[in-house]
Coordinates of C-alpha atoms in Angstrom, one line a residue:
M1 CA 16.2 -40.9 -22.7
S2 CA 14.4 -44.3 -22.7
N3 CA 12.0 -43.0 -20.0
M4 CA 11.1 -40.1 -22.2
I5 CA 10.4 -42.4 -25.2
N6 CA 8.3 -44.7 -23.1
M7 CA 6.3 -41.8 -21.7
L8 CA 5.7 -40.5 -25.2
K9 CA 4.6 -43.9 -26.4
H10 CA 2.2 -44.2 -23.5
N11 CA 0.7 -40.7 -24.1
L12 CA 0.2 -41.5 -27.8
K13 CA -1.9 -44.6 -26.8
T14 CA -4.2 -42.3 -24.9
P15 CA -4.3 -39.0 -26.8
H16 CA -7.6 -38.0 -25.2
K17 CA -5.8 -37.7 -21.8
I18 CA -3.1 -35.4 -23.1
P19 CA -5.0 -32.1 -22.5
V20 CA -5.8 -33.0 -18.9
K21 CA -2.2 -34.0 -18.3
L22 CA -0.9 -30.7 -19.8
L23 CA -3.4 -28.7 -17.6
N24 CA -2.3 -30.6 -14.5
K25 CA 1.3 -29.9 -15.4
I26 CA 0.7 -26.2 -15.8
I27 CA -1.1 -26.1 -12.4
Y28 CA 1.7 -28.0 -10.8
L29 CA 4.3 -25.6 -12.2
Y30 CA 2.3 -22.6 -11.0
K31 CA 2.0 -24.1 -7.4
K32 CA 5.7 -24.8 -7.5
K33 CA 6.5 -21.2 -8.5
I34 CA 4.4 -19.6 -5.7
Y35 CA 5.5 -22.1 -3.1
K36 CA 7.0 -20.5 0.1
K37 CA 9.5 -22.8 1.7
E38 CA 9.9 -20.5 4.7
K39 CA 6.3 -20.9 5.5
F40 CA 6.6 -24.6 5.8
E41 CA 9.9 -24.4 7.7
D42 CA 8.1 -22.3 10.3
K43 CA 5.2 -24.9 10.4
Q44 CA 7.7 -27.7 10.8
N45 CA 9.6 -26.0 13.6
K46 CA 6.3 -25.6 15.5
I47 CA 5.3 -29.2 15.0
F48 CA 8.7 -30.3 16.5
Q49 CA 8.1 -27.9 19.4
K50 CA 4.7 -29.4 20.1
V51 CA 6.4 -32.8 20.7
S52 CA 9.1 -31.2 22.8
L53 CA 11.9 -31.5 20.2
K54 CA 14.2 -28.8 18.9
R55 CA 14.5 -29.1 15.1
E56 CA 17.3 -26.6 14.8
D57 CA 19.5 -28.7 17.1
G58 CA 18.6 -31.8 15.1
I59 CA 19.7 -30.1 11.9
K60 CA 23.1 -29.0 13.4
K61 CA 24.0 -32.5 14.7
L62 CA 22.9 -34.1 11.4
K63 CA 25.1 -31.7 9.4
L64 CA 28.1 -32.6 11.5
I65 CA 27.6 -36.3 10.8
K66 CA 27.0 -35.8 7.1
D67 CA 30.0 -33.6 6.8
K68 CA 32.0 -36.5 8.2
F69 CA 30.3 -39.2 6.1
P70 CA 29.4 -37.5 2.7
F71 CA 27.8 -40.7 1.3
L72 CA 24.9 -39.9 3.6
L73 CA 24.2 -36.8 1.5
R74 CA 21.7 -38.4 -0.9
E75 CA 18.5 -37.7 -2.8
M76 CA 16.4 -39.9 -0.5
S77 CA 17.3 -37.9 2.6
S78 CA 14.4 -36.2 4.2
E79 CA 13.0 -34.7 7.4
H80 CA 12.8 -38.1 9.0
E81 CA 16.6 -37.8 9.5
V82 CA 16.1 -34.5 11.3
L83 CA 13.5 -36.1 13.5
F84 CA 15.9 -38.9 14.4
S85 CA 18.6 -36.4 15.1
S86 CA 16.3 -34.3 17.3
L87 CA 15.2 -37.4 19.2
S88 CA 18.8 -38.3 19.9
Q89 CA 19.4 -34.9 21.6
S90 CA 16.3 -35.0 23.8
S91 CA 17.3 -35.1 27.5
N92 CA 13.9 -36.6 28.3
L93 CA 14.5 -39.8 26.3
Q94 CA 16.6 -42.9 27.0
I95 CA 17.0 -44.7 23.6
N96 CA 19.0 -47.8 24.1
K97 CA 17.4 -50.2 21.7
I98 CA 16.2 -49.4 18.2
L99 CA 14.3 -51.5 15.6
E100 CA 14.3 -50.7 11.9
I101 CA 11.9 -52.4 9.6
G102 CA 13.2 -52.1 6.0
T103 CA 17.0 -52.0 5.9
F104 CA 17.3 -51.1 2.2
D105 CA 21.0 -50.2 1.5
G106 CA 22.0 -49.9 5.2
A107 CA 22.6 -46.1 5.1
N108 CA 19.8 -45.3 7.5
S109 CA 21.1 -48.0 9.9
F110 CA 24.5 -46.4 9.7
L111 CA 23.1 -43.0 10.4
L112 CA 21.2 -44.3 13.4
S113 CA 24.4 -45.8 14.7
K114 CA 26.1 -42.4 14.7
L115 CA 23.1 -40.5 16.1
F116 CA 22.5 -43.1 18.9
S117 CA 26.1 -44.2 19.5
N118 CA 25.3 -46.2 22.6
A119 CA 22.2 -47.9 21.3
V120 CA 21.8 -51.4 19.9
I121 CA 20.2 -51.2 16.5
E122 CA 18.4 -54.2 15.0
T123 CA 17.5 -53.8 11.3
M124 CA 15.5 -56.3 9.3
D125 CA 14.7 -57.0 5.7
L126 CA 13.5 -59.8 3.5
A127 CA 15.9 -62.5 2.3
K128 CA 17.5 -61.8 -1.0
D129 CA 15.7 -64.6 -2.8
D130 CA 12.3 -63.3 -1.8
D131 CA 10.4 -62.1 -4.8
N132 CA 9.4 -58.8 -3.2
F133 CA 13.0 -58.1 -2.3
K134 CA 14.2 -58.8 -5.8
N135 CA 11.5 -57.1 -7.8
F136 CA 11.1 -53.8 -6.0
Y137 CA 13.5 -50.8 -6.0
N138 CA 15.1 -52.0 -9.2
R139 CA 17.2 -54.6 -7.5
K140 CA 16.5 -57.6 -9.8
E141 CA 19.5 -57.2 -12.1
D142 CA 22.1 -56.7 -9.4
V143 CA 20.6 -58.2 -6.2
D144 CA 23.9 -59.9 -5.2
S145 CA 26.0 -56.8 -5.4
F146 CA 23.3 -54.8 -3.7
V147 CA 23.3 -57.2 -0.7
V148 CA 27.2 -57.3 -0.6
N149 CA 27.3 -53.5 -0.5
R150 CA 24.6 -53.3 2.1
N151 CA 26.3 -55.8 4.4
N152 CA 29.6 -54.1 4.1
L153 CA 28.1 -50.9 5.3
L154 CA 26.2 -52.5 8.1
S155 CA 29.5 -54.2 9.3
K156 CA 31.1 -50.8 9.9
N157 CA 29.4 -50.5 13.3
K158 CA 29.4 -53.3 15.9
N159 CA 26.1 -52.1 17.3
I160 CA 24.2 -52.9 14.2
Y161 CA 22.6 -56.3 13.9
F162 CA 20.9 -57.4 10.7
L163 CA 17.9 -59.8 10.7
E164 CA 17.1 -61.5 7.5
K165 CA 13.4 -62.2 7.8
S166 CA 9.9 -60.8 7.1
S167 CA 8.7 -58.2 9.6
I168 CA 5.4 -60.2 9.7
N169 CA 7.4 -62.6 12.0
L170 CA 7.5 -59.9 14.7
I171 CA 4.1 -61.2 15.8
N172 CA 6.1 -63.9 17.7
E173 CA 8.7 -61.4 19.1
E174 CA 8.8 -60.4 22.8
K175 CA 11.7 -58.0 22.9
K176 CA 11.1 -54.3 23.8
Y177 CA 12.4 -51.3 22.0
D178 CA 12.7 -47.6 22.7
L179 CA 12.5 -46.4 19.1
I180 CA 11.0 -48.3 16.1
W181 CA 11.3 -47.1 12.5
I182 CA 8.7 -48.6 10.1
D183 CA 9.8 -48.4 6.5
G184 CA 8.9 -51.7 4.9
A185 CA 6.1 -52.3 2.4
H186 CA 3.7 -49.3 2.6
G187 CA 0.5 -50.9 1.5
Y188 CA -2.1 -53.4 3.0
P189 CA -1.7 -55.7 4.7
T190 CA 2.0 -55.4 5.6
V191 CA 2.1 -51.9 7.0
C192 CA -1.0 -52.5 9.1
I193 CA 0.5 -55.7 10.6
D194 CA 3.8 -53.9 11.2
I195 CA 2.1 -51.1 13.1
I196 CA 0.1 -53.5 15.3
N197 CA 3.1 -55.6 16.0
C198 CA 5.2 -52.6 16.9
L199 CA 2.7 -51.4 19.4
K200 CA 3.3 -54.6 21.3
L201 CA 7.1 -54.2 21.1
I202 CA 7.5 -50.5 22.0
N203 CA 8.4 -49.6 25.6
T204 CA 5.9 -47.4 27.5
N205 CA 7.8 -44.2 26.8
G206 CA 9.1 -45.2 23.4
H207 CA 8.4 -43.8 20.0
I208 CA 7.3 -45.4 16.7
M209 CA 8.0 -43.6 13.5
V210 CA 6.2 -44.6 10.3
D211 CA 7.5 -43.4 6.9
D212 CA 5.6 -42.2 3.8
I213 CA 2.2 -41.3 5.3
Y214 CA -0.3 -40.0 2.7
P215 CA -3.4 -38.5 4.4
N216 CA -4.8 -37.5 1.0
K217 CA -3.8 -40.3 -1.3
I218 CA -6.5 -41.6 -3.7
K219 CA -4.7 -44.4 -5.6
S220 CA -2.5 -46.8 -3.6
D221 CA -0.1 -49.6 -4.3
E222 CA 1.4 -52.5 -2.3
M223 CA 4.9 -51.2 -1.8
Y224 CA 5.5 -47.5 -2.4
D225 CA 2.6 -45.2 -2.1
S226 CA -0.5 -46.0 0.0
V227 CA -3.1 -44.7 2.4
A228 CA -2.7 -47.9 4.5
G229 CA -0.4 -46.3 7.0
F230 CA -2.6 -43.3 7.6
E231 CA -5.8 -45.3 7.8
T232 CA -4.4 -47.7 10.2
L233 CA -3.1 -44.9 12.5
E234 CA -6.4 -43.1 12.3
E235 CA -8.4 -46.2 13.4
L236 CA -6.0 -46.7 16.3
R237 CA -6.3 -43.1 17.4
K238 CA -10.1 -43.3 17.2
A239 CA -9.9 -46.3 19.5
K240 CA -7.7 -44.3 21.9
I241 CA -4.9 -46.7 21.6
I242 CA -2.4 -44.2 20.2
N243 CA -1.7 -40.6 19.5
F244 CA 0.3 -39.5 16.5
T245 CA 1.8 -36.4 15.0
L246 CA 2.6 -35.9 11.3
I247 CA 5.7 -34.0 10.2
Y248 CA 6.3 -33.0 6.6
K249 CA 8.6 -35.5 5.0
R250 CA 10.2 -32.9 2.6
L251 CA 10.0 -29.1 2.5
D252 CA 11.2 -28.4 -1.0
S253 CA 8.9 -27.0 -3.6
K254 CA 9.1 -30.0 -5.9
N255 CA 7.8 -32.5 -3.3
N256 CA 5.7 -30.3 -1.1
C257 CA 3.9 -27.8 -3.4
E258 CA 1.0 -30.1 -4.2
P259 CA -1.2 -30.7 -1.1
K260 CA -2.7 -34.0 -2.3
K261 CA 0.8 -35.5 -3.0
R262 CA 2.4 -34.4 0.3
K263 CA 4.2 -37.1 2.2
F264 CA 4.5 -37.2 6.0
V265 CA 6.3 -39.1 8.7
A266 CA 4.2 -40.2 11.7
L267 CA 5.6 -39.9 15.2
V268 CA 3.5 -42.4 17.2
K269 CA 3.1 -42.7 21.0
K270 CA 1.1 -45.5 22.6
N271 CA -1.4 -44.4 25.2
K272 CA -0.1 -45.4 28.7
S273 CA -3.4 -46.9 29.7
I274 CA -3.0 -49.6 27.0

């Protein structure tokens, strides 16, 4: 209710923008109505096939895990989980060591521990007294309980190791990983630094995954929505340092019907000559 009131107050301050907003809303609702999910399901399946993965098998394994652990059925779930699951079933890959940048509530680390039951998972996030940790994702009012709940979940698997530090410090790291998940701050300069650092840390046949890629974003912010990831990957591809494939992050009409607002997950491979 309070969100609706705040939105109304904001609109009343800029009444000249109301017609444009209404028109955009109508266009969005029309696109949502005519959206064909089956079309994008087919596209997604073909993208997985191009990188030698079976999306259907990934979905089946993921369902078995979520049926066993219902708390993993949540709104923020997306196709990145299907991609993880598909990677875990590839006979061509040996994934023994995983790095996750951006632990959040620990649920993704827990999922990784079930998909890759024999792998060591290192997950890292900022210290709880860091301003960025406190101020983003609505954690400021209950940061202590958030951290306690996260740590309790992480402790449920002995193969998960939590690192409390900024991912910027990976510049000094020399370990190697088979799979790296980049899901920290999405804007400049952080995501650019994360991607560069991870290219040094990934094994020759390893995979890097980068969350929330916007190829068509116009406005960007520091933490949530930014073109920084896409622009960084594009420059690295132009320099022939990497190749990457984009998969749709979500396939539902609400999140995927508007082309300019579509999110993707990047699957990155470092060129072997580098």
